[in-house]
Amino acid sequence: MFKIQRCTFLLSPIINLEKGCPTMKSSLVTSRACGRALTFSGIRCGNANRVFYRRTPSFACRPFSSSHVTKQENKPPLMEAFSGGFGKLLKWSMIGTGVMASTVMLAIAGFFVYDASTYKECDVPEYIDVPKMALSPELGGPENLPILRENLDAFDSEAKEKLSYRPKLVILGSGWASVGLIKALEAGDYDVTVVSPQNYFLFTPLLPSAATGTLEVKSLMASIRKIVNAVHGHYLEAKAEKVEFAENLVKVSQIHPQTGEKRYFYLPYDKLVIGVGSTANTHGVEGLEYCSRLKTAEDAIDLRRKIKNNLELACLPTTTDEERKRLLSFVVCGGGPTGVEFAAEVFDLLNEDLPKVYPRILRQEVSVHIIQSRSNILNTYDETIAEYAMQRFKKEDIDVLINSRVHKILPDRVVFTQKDCVTGESEFKELPFGLCLWSTGVAQNPLAKQVVQDLSEFQRNRRAIETDSHLRVLGAPSEQVYAIGDCATVRTDLAEHAVEFVRQFIVNRHLHPSRSIDIITDDDIKHLSLSYEEIYDLARELVKRHPQTREHLHNVDEVLPKYDVNNSGALDFAQITELLREVESKATSMPATAQRAHQQGKYLGKKLSKAARYFEAARADEKVHLVSDEDVGKPFKYVHLGSLAYIGNSAVFDLPGYSFVGGLVAMYLWRGIYFAQTVSLRTRVLLFMDWLKRGIFGRDILTI
């Protein structure tokens, strides 16, 4: 007999009868799983047990004879939503969002806590130790001027007070070379004083971006005082006028900001580093006062202001069509990296941001021109890169005038000559401009020119201060004066010193090095001959002393047959001299770039720190006279890491052994390299924010 159970909903038992079953037993089973009532009905037939079940929609079941009701525990709707795969994704998304929001809130709270800690109450000590010599400097020197032997902050800290007894290292300039030197110095080795009219270091490779509003000028600047403070040094905002080599003094001038009075004083030194940079090369062209430059922060600000003013003037109803076209004509004199990058930045500004805020007609009348004296732009780069830049500029309607030389600059136009590639004849042309940038190489800084004149007996180059391979100024007494960066160049002089080179080589090879080299006279040298093997050894010795000749002296075996006219397997002194003269002519001077200046500064900083430790050890052993640059380090070796250039939403890379050009990917790589080369965390943060701001809001050409 069946036992019937009544539920909230009608439940029909499922009966499955199989033929041939002698007995039949049915049962009704109620099971609760996961809080729900499940009703099964099954029939056991023979030794086969087959159960058929149906899940009922009922949430409460009770027997027929009982009033008790069984209730099921219901899940909340939110938990029901999280039970599936999508629910899990939603759940973890909400958790992640909560974690991120909490992190942001904690970061903001932490920032406010830190910011609050930076505000301090006024705490001025009653007594401050100041050197008497800083308040009342003695008079002296050739012009009887005040001599600054102690700085005002010499006793501001215990570290600075200890350094007042160390050798005085004076650094002139605050550019790439000087900053590279300061960062390479070990704190505590020297009493460092930096003299520069600019109290900041400027990241010059990105100046074209600052001139067009892509970056802010302050994002490229780092406080020179903070940089010098890392070595417990001092900074003077002044200008070096002259070096008195005989008395180890630097004549310094400073202009009073209120009265305009120029005041002078002397700064003594034990070691002097000249890193004053260079100025623009005029090439004897008249009218450069009508042109803009791009070497300083002030230049970038001035260019940005002129661009904005030209655009605003072009919108006025009083401006004629001819005048509007002239105002919107941007001319760059010089097809080097700076000129090319500025032209590309100006084009990007006018192409991407001008139509958004200015009348559309201005975009049609804008023109960008580059006047280049060579047959292509970027002529110091690989030929494929130069061709790529030319093609890209042609595509963007940037007018590149090659084989052209500027003759004169007038207030509203450039007069130049352009050579016809077919006939070879030159034709005078004129190009109106609203803004003209002069970017055609570098020339001597006034201080560098003064140094060359004072040491004219030893200095032959009229474009830069000549140094030896250890960066010491040639002709400077005591060998304690160095010159680095754009203001200096390394002299090779292989042929001129051939006698000394050969004499020293013979002594080291055939005689005991302790013997005097005077035993071999000049006449002996001029009558000897060296075998090929000996010349190979001589070349290796010369490479150690003049690393810039490595490329040519390592392949000296290729040119030996050219000078061995008798096929004797040896060269006499005259033939050796001619060989060295050819190598010297091929050894090009180092480029006037930030890369070279930084390498020289870093090299000299490490060397000076090493020399300070050698000096202390030698003084303890009473062997001070043995300490020299040759004892503490190898000659400077410039390693060219490559050249970069931005050419308008793309970039080119001229690297050793290969070249790379590309679009946006190359541009981001270009940005990344310069981002990594900045000198402080502050400038990196500001650069990132400027690039982010440009992408969201566009370039900022507002000026105050």
XYZ file of C-alpha atoms in Angstrom:
704
model
C 0.000 0.000 0.000
C 1.290 3.403 -0.884
C 1.897 6.032 1.744
C 0.934 9.404 0.379
C 2.611 12.620 1.439
C 0.963 15.960 0.692
C 3.106 18.965 -0.254
C 2.473 22.564 -1.002
C 2.339 21.644 -4.664
C 0.828 18.461 -6.022
C 3.438 15.710 -6.260
C 2.678 12.795 -8.583
C 4.663 9.657 -7.934
C 6.450 8.157 -10.789
C 5.785 4.494 -11.119
C 7.732 2.391 -13.495
C 6.586 -1.164 -13.854
C 8.624 -3.691 -15.655
C 7.118 -6.758 -17.090
C 7.855 -10.068 -15.417
C 8.468 -8.680 -11.925
C 6.962 -11.020 -9.324
C 6.960 -8.458 -6.565
C 6.708 -4.774 -6.433
C 7.664 -2.522 -3.645
C 7.240 1.166 -3.897
C 8.297 3.819 -1.520
C 8.118 7.502 -1.311
C 11.226 9.129 0.059
C 11.633 12.704 1.032
C 15.155 14.118 1.226
C 16.335 17.565 2.107
C 19.461 18.747 0.366
C 20.832 22.245 0.582
C 17.714 23.359 2.386
C 15.252 22.141 -0.245
C 12.794 19.298 -0.056
C 13.379 16.697 -2.741
C 10.802 13.992 -3.354
C 11.879 10.695 -4.891
C 9.644 7.861 -5.942
C 11.124 4.582 -6.871
C 10.264 0.933 -7.512
C 12.491 -1.983 -6.610
C 11.967 -4.832 -8.994
C 13.777 -8.135 -8.498
C 17.472 -7.505 -7.845
C 17.356 -4.393 -9.992
C 17.060 -1.115 -8.226
C 15.998 1.659 -10.498
C 15.134 4.969 -8.961
C 13.460 7.766 -10.800
C 13.339 11.155 -9.096
C 11.864 14.498 -9.731
C 12.976 17.691 -8.011
C 9.914 19.466 -6.775
C 9.496 23.219 -6.783
C 8.179 23.006 -3.278
C 10.008 24.812 -0.492
C 7.992 23.257 2.320
C 6.541 19.769 2.664
C 4.572 18.159 5.458
C 2.939 14.756 5.972
C -0.808 14.467 5.415
C -1.470 13.679 9.001
C 0.717 16.366 10.532
C 0.411 20.120 10.817
C 4.217 20.627 10.921
C 5.659 22.553 7.973
C 9.349 22.282 6.988
C 10.796 25.695 5.811
C 13.731 26.099 3.419
C 16.512 28.678 4.121
C 16.519 31.143 1.208
C 19.775 32.694 -0.196
C 19.891 36.515 -0.378
C 19.603 37.890 -3.949
C 23.133 39.343 -3.787
C 24.624 35.952 -2.898
C 22.558 34.379 -5.648
C 24.127 36.868 -8.113
C 27.638 35.859 -7.058
C 27.047 32.107 -7.430
C 27.915 31.864 -11.153
C 31.104 32.531 -13.191
C 30.049 36.053 -14.036
C 29.241 36.583 -10.386
C 32.764 35.616 -9.358
C 34.218 38.030 -11.888
C 31.948 40.770 -10.583
C 32.890 39.904 -7.014
C 36.658 40.129 -7.605
C 36.221 43.278 -9.676
C 34.466 44.939 -6.785
C 37.169 43.758 -4.391
C 39.903 45.081 -6.683
C 38.119 48.404 -7.040
C 37.847 48.652 -3.298
C 41.531 47.899 -2.821
C 42.510 50.490 -5.420
C 40.224 53.096 -3.905
C 41.626 52.377 -0.458
C 45.184 52.636 -1.773
C 44.453 55.972 -3.430
C 42.847 57.289 -0.266
C 45.798 56.141 1.830
C 48.232 57.732 -0.653
C 46.334 61.026 -0.524
C 46.229 60.897 3.250
C 49.949 60.102 3.350
C 50.685 63.014 1.051
C 48.821 65.434 3.291
C 50.637 64.080 6.328
C 53.983 64.558 4.571
C 52.985 67.980 3.266
C 52.006 69.064 6.763
C 55.431 68.009 8.037
C 57.176 70.335 5.563
C 55.771 73.466 7.188
C 57.991 74.559 10.037
C 57.975 77.299 12.576
C 60.512 80.077 12.374
C 63.705 78.830 13.968
C 66.599 81.252 13.542
C 69.613 80.553 15.751
C 70.834 83.433 17.839
C 74.472 82.949 16.862
C 75.855 81.731 13.520
C 79.501 81.017 12.779
C 80.696 82.836 9.663
C 84.324 82.961 8.441
C 85.880 86.354 8.992
C 87.556 86.161 5.560
C 84.113 85.867 3.952
C 82.833 89.056 5.587
C 86.035 91.071 5.168
C 88.058 89.537 2.311
C 91.621 90.647 1.840
C 92.685 92.593 -1.232
C 95.250 91.311 -3.686
C 95.953 89.994 -7.138
C 97.053 91.938 -10.219
C 94.156 94.418 -9.857
C 94.060 94.571 -6.031
C 90.548 93.124 -5.806
C 88.868 91.270 -2.912
C 89.990 87.630 -2.708
C 87.271 85.213 -1.582
C 89.201 82.591 0.388
C 86.227 81.465 2.502
C 82.559 81.232 1.525
C 79.719 82.497 3.703
C 78.409 78.963 4.225
C 81.792 77.418 5.034
C 80.702 76.709 8.655
C 77.049 75.857 7.973
C 77.667 72.165 8.583
C 80.346 69.985 10.070
C 81.067 68.441 6.663
C 81.642 71.855 5.042
C 83.829 72.980 7.922
C 86.075 69.949 7.475
C 86.322 70.602 3.735
C 87.679 74.108 4.289
C 91.074 72.474 4.816
C 90.903 70.393 1.650
C 92.255 71.437 -1.802
C 90.052 74.059 -3.451
C 88.430 72.858 -6.664
C 86.829 75.658 -8.692
C 84.428 74.692 -11.503
C 83.434 77.317 -14.068
C 80.057 76.611 -15.665
C 76.901 74.637 -14.845
C 76.361 72.676 -18.052
C 76.626 69.005 -18.980
C 80.370 68.743 -18.378
C 80.329 70.490 -14.998
C 77.314 68.573 -13.676
C 78.795 65.275 -14.872
C 81.985 66.106 -12.969
C 80.146 67.048 -9.756
C 78.071 63.875 -9.786
C 81.203 61.745 -10.262
C 83.131 63.391 -7.416
C 83.348 61.703 -4.042
C 82.037 63.940 -1.272
C 84.834 65.024 1.037
C 87.712 65.002 -1.449
C 87.681 68.721 -2.339
C 86.319 72.059 -1.226
C 84.198 72.620 -4.343
C 83.001 76.011 -5.594
C 80.900 76.364 -8.761
C 80.789 79.710 -10.566
C 78.066 80.258 -13.176
C 75.681 83.080 -14.178
C 72.888 80.468 -14.321
C 71.825 78.843 -11.055
C 70.390 75.825 -12.828
C 71.359 72.926 -15.053
C 69.410 72.856 -18.323
C 68.537 69.650 -20.195
C 69.323 71.127 -23.623
C 68.316 68.201 -25.924
C 64.632 68.878 -25.194
C 64.738 72.664 -25.617
C 62.885 72.536 -28.993
C 59.969 70.854 -27.216
C 59.931 73.576 -24.557
C 59.982 76.325 -27.194
C 56.702 75.081 -28.703
C 54.764 74.253 -25.535
C 55.140 70.471 -25.608
C 57.140 70.719 -22.373
C 57.463 73.391 -19.730
C 60.862 75.067 -19.509
C 61.071 74.451 -15.762
C 60.725 70.720 -16.408
C 64.180 70.842 -18.023
C 65.847 72.721 -15.172
C 67.558 71.361 -12.051
C 68.859 73.513 -9.215
C 72.647 73.703 -9.359
C 72.723 74.430 -5.625
C 71.063 71.098 -4.870
C 73.483 69.304 -7.177
C 76.513 70.981 -5.559
C 75.136 70.307 -2.090
C 75.659 66.578 -2.687
C 79.434 67.162 -2.376
C 79.021 69.826 0.364
C 80.128 72.487 -2.104
C 79.354 76.156 -2.691
C 77.752 78.081 -5.538
C 78.338 81.665 -6.703
C 75.976 83.248 -9.236
C 78.623 85.186 -11.109
C 80.603 85.172 -14.340
C 84.250 84.215 -14.782
C 86.087 86.937 -16.686
C 89.735 85.890 -16.697
C 92.149 83.310 -15.285
C 95.358 84.560 -13.658
C 97.453 81.421 -14.141
C 100.550 82.799 -12.421
C 98.698 83.421 -9.142
C 96.055 80.665 -9.282
C 93.206 83.188 -9.274
C 89.995 83.539 -11.275
C 88.652 87.031 -11.859
C 84.893 86.948 -11.302
C 82.232 89.584 -11.987
C 78.699 90.028 -10.720
C 76.108 92.600 -11.809
C 74.076 94.213 -9.042
C 70.375 93.546 -9.832
C 69.170 96.990 -8.675
C 71.915 99.388 -9.687
C 73.386 97.459 -12.619
C 76.851 98.040 -11.178
C 79.457 95.459 -12.161
C 81.579 94.273 -9.258
C 84.739 92.183 -9.420
C 86.580 89.856 -7.053
C 89.106 87.019 -7.182
C 88.516 83.365 -6.418
C 91.626 81.276 -5.567
C 91.995 77.659 -6.668
C 94.236 74.643 -6.281
C 92.586 72.913 -9.225
C 90.532 74.663 -11.888
C 88.039 73.154 -14.338
C 86.835 75.313 -17.242
C 83.468 74.149 -18.560
C 81.855 77.359 -19.782
C 80.398 75.914 -22.986
C 80.154 77.807 -26.274
C 78.163 80.446 -28.126
C 76.433 80.475 -31.519
C 78.650 80.648 -34.591
C 77.810 83.754 -36.637
C 79.806 82.769 -39.765
C 80.236 86.495 -40.402
C 76.582 86.989 -41.358
C 75.082 90.449 -40.856
C 71.768 91.084 -39.134
C 71.757 88.236 -36.610
C 70.131 90.570 -34.083
C 66.874 89.845 -35.921
C 67.215 86.107 -35.295
C 66.397 83.977 -32.277
C 68.716 81.419 -30.668
C 67.975 78.183 -28.819
C 70.675 77.541 -26.212
C 69.208 78.810 -22.933
C 65.926 78.708 -21.032
C 65.385 82.374 -21.851
C 65.717 81.557 -25.559
C 62.985 78.906 -25.334
C 60.644 81.287 -23.501
C 61.315 84.024 -26.057
C 60.556 81.685 -28.972
C 57.303 80.535 -27.405
C 56.243 84.155 -26.886
C 57.068 85.085 -30.484
C 55.100 82.139 -31.872
C 52.055 83.096 -29.810
C 52.309 86.775 -30.761
C 52.559 85.951 -34.469
C 49.459 83.761 -34.305
C 47.468 86.425 -32.484
C 48.555 89.179 -34.892
C 47.556 87.007 -37.843
C 43.976 86.908 -36.504
C 43.487 90.678 -36.376
C 41.385 92.419 -39.064
C 44.087 95.055 -39.555
C 46.538 92.409 -40.803
C 46.804 92.169 -44.590
C 47.040 88.882 -46.462
C 50.687 89.497 -47.280
C 51.509 90.384 -43.696
C 49.641 87.315 -42.417
C 51.665 85.003 -44.631
C 54.883 86.623 -43.437
C 53.901 86.275 -39.771
C 53.139 82.590 -40.314
C 56.453 81.910 -42.093
C 58.928 80.165 -39.786
C 62.530 79.966 -41.048
C 65.323 77.851 -39.537
C 68.905 78.608 -40.579
C 70.832 75.380 -40.111
C 69.960 71.749 -40.783
C 71.597 70.206 -37.731
C 69.768 68.326 -34.943
C 68.602 71.479 -33.121
C 67.263 73.167 -36.258
C 65.585 70.013 -37.551
C 63.923 69.238 -34.215
C 62.664 72.806 -33.817
C 61.182 72.769 -37.329
C 59.474 69.443 -36.583
C 58.093 70.715 -33.255
C 56.761 73.906 -34.867
C 55.060 71.896 -37.611
C 53.455 69.555 -35.052
C 52.194 72.536 -33.051
C 50.671 74.227 -36.093
C 49.271 71.007 -37.529
C 47.803 69.431 -34.376
C 46.907 72.305 -32.034
C 46.452 75.374 -34.245
C 43.147 74.281 -35.906
C 41.536 73.617 -32.508
C 41.711 77.180 -31.199
C 42.613 79.464 -34.127
C 40.815 80.284 -37.401
C 41.205 77.504 -39.941
C 42.617 79.849 -42.552
C 45.826 80.180 -40.536
C 46.610 76.506 -41.044
C 46.544 76.947 -44.819
C 48.931 79.897 -44.749
C 51.497 78.472 -42.317
C 54.907 77.575 -43.798
C 58.089 76.112 -42.281
C 61.463 76.425 -44.064
C 64.960 75.044 -43.380
C 68.000 76.662 -45.032
C 70.904 74.196 -45.157
C 74.345 74.773 -46.669
C 74.974 71.066 -47.360
C 73.278 68.710 -49.789
C 71.061 67.255 -47.045
C 69.991 67.890 -43.470
C 71.446 65.976 -40.505
C 74.675 65.628 -42.489
C 76.563 64.245 -39.450
C 74.161 61.281 -39.330
C 74.088 58.181 -41.495
C 73.045 58.845 -45.095
C 69.915 56.685 -44.818
C 68.744 58.741 -41.834
C 69.315 62.012 -43.689
C 67.330 60.723 -46.669
C 64.499 59.516 -44.410
C 64.289 62.930 -42.733
C 64.245 64.667 -46.124
C 61.436 62.445 -47.390
C 59.367 62.878 -44.241
C 59.716 66.653 -44.306
C 58.741 66.661 -47.971
C 55.624 64.671 -47.110
C 54.722 67.154 -44.366
C 55.311 70.183 -46.647
C 58.323 71.421 -44.696
C 60.412 73.305 -47.244
C 64.080 72.194 -47.131
C 66.396 74.496 -49.118
C 69.675 72.607 -49.597
C 72.959 73.941 -51.004
C 71.960 77.356 -49.665
C 74.019 79.889 -47.713
C 72.620 82.818 -45.785
C 74.075 86.110 -46.968
C 72.227 88.637 -44.810
C 69.366 88.819 -42.319
C 66.947 91.727 -42.669
C 64.190 92.604 -40.165
C 61.526 90.783 -42.180
C 63.346 88.445 -44.589
C 66.405 86.268 -45.167
C 68.690 86.908 -48.131
C 70.516 83.764 -49.249
C 72.184 82.167 -52.242
C 71.211 78.754 -53.563
C 73.456 76.698 -55.801
C 71.896 74.967 -58.782
C 72.770 71.260 -58.706
C 72.824 71.053 -62.521
C 74.574 74.220 -63.649
C 76.525 74.880 -60.456
C 75.554 78.545 -60.534
C 74.392 80.405 -57.414
C 71.261 82.528 -57.366
C 70.244 85.166 -54.812
C 66.859 84.601 -53.201
C 64.772 86.150 -50.432
C 62.484 84.469 -47.937
C 60.085 86.502 -45.731
C 59.753 85.371 -42.123
C 57.807 86.105 -38.992
C 60.302 84.157 -36.887
C 63.858 83.141 -37.791
C 65.969 80.725 -35.733
C 69.772 80.795 -36.119
C 71.224 77.336 -35.421
C 74.473 76.898 -37.356
C 77.156 75.508 -35.070
C 79.116 76.804 -32.092
C 81.841 79.370 -31.459
C 84.181 80.245 -28.605
C 82.926 81.526 -25.300
C 84.539 84.875 -24.292
C 86.387 83.265 -21.369
C 87.693 80.462 -23.592
C 88.878 83.046 -26.099
C 90.694 84.897 -23.295
C 92.427 81.698 -22.153
C 93.605 80.936 -25.694
C 95.008 84.458 -26.051
C 96.832 84.313 -22.716
C 98.383 80.945 -23.651
C 98.875 81.745 -27.335
C 102.402 80.318 -27.262
C 100.946 76.859 -26.624
C 97.422 77.185 -28.059
C 97.033 76.883 -31.840
C 93.303 76.282 -32.212
C 91.307 79.494 -32.438
C 87.939 77.797 -31.942
C 88.474 76.016 -28.621
C 90.889 75.530 -25.728
C 93.349 72.777 -26.582
C 94.031 70.082 -24.003
C 96.116 66.949 -23.851
C 94.590 63.489 -23.655
C 94.188 63.893 -19.869
C 92.087 67.064 -20.472
C 94.785 69.364 -19.041
C 94.997 72.789 -20.676
C 98.132 72.962 -22.817
C 100.487 75.665 -21.583
C 98.835 76.161 -18.195
C 101.439 76.089 -15.386
C 101.468 73.329 -12.763
C 99.162 71.133 -14.885
C 96.258 71.796 -12.520
C 93.929 73.487 -15.017
C 91.457 71.403 -17.044
C 89.003 72.236 -19.824
C 85.987 70.082 -20.707
C 82.852 70.309 -22.809
C 82.144 72.481 -25.847
C 84.823 75.029 -24.929
C 87.659 72.497 -25.313
C 89.198 70.104 -27.811
C 91.840 67.395 -27.457
C 95.004 67.885 -29.485
C 96.608 64.841 -31.079
C 99.987 66.159 -32.373
C 101.362 62.776 -33.433
C 103.694 64.101 -36.126
C 104.957 67.039 -34.073
C 105.979 64.819 -31.184
C 107.212 61.948 -33.304
C 110.777 62.339 -31.987
C 109.644 62.060 -28.352
C 107.356 59.124 -29.120
C 110.038 57.172 -30.960
C 112.716 57.976 -28.372
C 110.533 56.795 -25.482
C 109.550 53.691 -27.438
C 113.177 52.721 -28.074
C 114.131 53.263 -24.446
C 111.259 51.117 -23.190
C 111.879 48.391 -25.774
C 115.655 48.131 -26.004
C 116.977 49.818 -22.847
C 116.124 49.734 -19.181
C 113.317 52.266 -18.507
C 115.233 53.726 -15.565
C 117.982 54.958 -17.877
C 117.795 58.530 -19.095
C 116.228 59.071 -22.506
C 118.794 61.797 -23.199
C 121.299 59.137 -24.198
C 119.462 58.984 -27.561
C 119.824 62.297 -29.380
C 117.479 63.780 -31.969
C 120.068 63.079 -34.635
C 120.106 59.397 -33.648
C 116.323 59.233 -33.945
C 116.284 60.803 -37.412
C 118.736 58.231 -38.763
C 117.108 55.063 -37.483
C 114.495 52.804 -39.064
C 111.823 50.582 -37.515
C 110.605 47.230 -38.786
C 106.931 46.506 -39.373
C 106.733 44.623 -36.083
C 108.274 47.538 -34.202
C 105.843 49.954 -35.860
C 102.928 47.763 -34.727
C 104.231 47.991 -31.154
C 104.724 51.751 -31.502
C 101.130 52.100 -32.720
C 99.852 50.222 -29.654
C 101.789 52.584 -27.373
C 100.388 55.622 -29.167
C 96.822 54.336 -28.820
C 97.294 54.213 -25.037
C 98.302 57.880 -25.026
C 95.823 59.051 -27.685
C 92.701 56.844 -27.609
C 91.006 58.927 -30.330
C 93.474 57.468 -32.866
C 92.529 53.866 -32.068
C 90.452 53.298 -35.196
C 93.259 54.387 -37.533
C 96.325 53.032 -35.720
C 94.775 49.587 -35.340
C 94.707 49.372 -39.150
C 98.203 50.742 -39.636
C 99.294 47.552 -41.423
C 97.063 48.520 -44.352
C 99.005 51.724 -45.062
C 102.556 50.539 -44.332
C 103.231 49.405 -47.943
C 102.234 52.893 -49.108
C 105.211 54.443 -47.268
C 107.656 51.554 -47.684
C 108.677 52.620 -51.180
C 111.761 50.354 -51.170
C 109.865 47.262 -50.009
C 112.464 46.841 -47.271
C 110.019 45.818 -44.555
C 110.984 48.872 -42.498
C 110.332 52.637 -42.371
C 112.825 55.384 -41.619
C 112.009 58.351 -39.381
C 110.794 60.597 -42.215
C 108.416 57.899 -43.446
C 107.150 57.277 -39.891
C 106.487 61.008 -39.487
C 104.447 61.104 -42.704
C 102.490 58.059 -41.554
C 101.662 59.715 -38.221
C 100.661 62.926 -39.990
C 98.134 60.993 -42.099
C 96.702 59.293 -39.013
C 96.460 62.667 -37.279
C 94.522 64.170 -40.179
C 92.007 61.316 -40.101
C 91.498 61.455 -36.345
C 88.530 63.817 -36.276
C 87.917 66.102 -33.343
C 85.279 65.115 -30.822
C 81.755 66.416 -31.488
C 80.474 69.382 -29.500
C 77.570 67.459 -27.985
C 76.070 66.947 -24.545
C 77.110 63.299 -24.766
C 80.803 64.111 -25.110
C 80.673 66.823 -22.435
C 78.989 64.484 -19.958
C 81.545 61.738 -20.595
C 84.425 64.154 -20.066
C 82.916 65.466 -16.843
C 82.323 61.980 -15.501
C 85.862 60.904 -16.436
C 87.465 63.946 -14.810
C 85.350 63.691 -11.652
C 86.412 60.103 -11.029
C 89.999 60.956 -11.841
C 90.146 63.924 -9.467
C 88.696 61.865 -6.620
C 91.234 59.141 -7.288
C 94.009 61.751 -7.411
C 92.932 63.093 -4.007
C 93.328 59.651 -2.441
C 96.665 59.137 -4.201
C 97.815 62.525 -2.935
C 97.000 61.640 0.670
C 98.817 58.327 0.393
C 101.815 59.913 -1.311
C 102.004 62.711 1.258
C 102.053 60.148 4.037
C 105.009 58.461 2.312
C 106.649 61.817 1.492
C 106.345 61.124 -2.239
C 104.032 63.921 -3.281
C 106.059 64.670 -6.372
C 105.199 61.266 -7.844
C 101.455 62.012 -8.032
C 100.370 63.022 -11.553
C 97.454 62.403 -13.892
C 99.381 59.635 -15.608
C 99.773 57.888 -12.248
C 96.085 57.881 -11.366
C 94.334 57.144 -14.646
C 94.363 56.455 -18.349
C 93.781 59.173 -20.972
C 90.228 60.167 -21.767
C 88.538 57.997 -24.372
C 85.352 59.198 -25.992
C 82.812 56.464 -26.749
C 80.157 57.486 -29.256
C 76.890 55.928 -28.093
C 74.830 57.227 -30.997
C 72.756 60.236 -31.997
C 69.012 60.831 -31.787
C 66.707 63.296 -33.494
C 62.973 64.020 -33.389
C 61.461 64.703 -36.812
C 57.761 65.105 -36.146
C 55.824 62.310 -34.378
C 58.727 60.033 -35.251
C 62.420 59.755 -34.459
C 65.703 58.603 -35.977
C 68.566 56.803 -34.255
C 72.111 56.840 -35.596
C 73.762 54.153 -33.473
C 77.240 52.624 -33.825
C 77.027 49.965 -36.509
C 73.401 50.456 -37.493
C 70.638 52.995 -37.853
C 66.978 52.928 -36.929
C 64.069 55.078 -38.098
C 60.427 54.785 -37.216
C 57.124 56.370 -36.320
C 55.393 56.623 -32.978
C 57.232 53.631 -31.507
C 60.563 55.291 -32.282
C 59.264 58.552 -30.832
C 58.350 56.851 -27.544
C 61.781 55.216 -27.477
C 63.347 58.643 -28.063
C 61.370 59.994 -25.143
C 62.359 57.060 -22.949
C 66.075 57.547 -23.579
C 65.974 61.238 -22.702
C 63.690 60.500 -19.747
C 66.348 58.169 -18.329
C 69.160 60.700 -18.891
C 67.651 63.471 -16.774
C 69.634 64.311 -13.651
C 66.942 64.181 -10.953
C 63.691 62.498 -9.957
C 61.975 65.898 -9.989
C 62.662 66.464 -13.687
C 61.499 62.932 -14.544
C 58.176 63.475 -12.788
C 57.684 66.851 -14.480
C 58.550 65.454 -17.921
C 56.044 62.625 -17.511
C 53.331 65.060 -16.438
C 54.063 67.383 -19.374
C 53.840 64.569 -21.922
C 50.624 63.359 -20.279
C 49.204 66.895 -20.337
C 50.050 67.277 -24.033
C 48.198 64.068 -24.846
C 45.073 65.087 -22.912
C 44.867 68.856 -23.341
C 47.254 69.597 -26.215
C 50.287 71.875 -26.264
C 50.312 74.930 -24.055
C 51.359 78.095 -25.878
C 50.114 80.514 -23.241
C 52.674 83.111 -22.229
C 52.798 85.633 -19.419
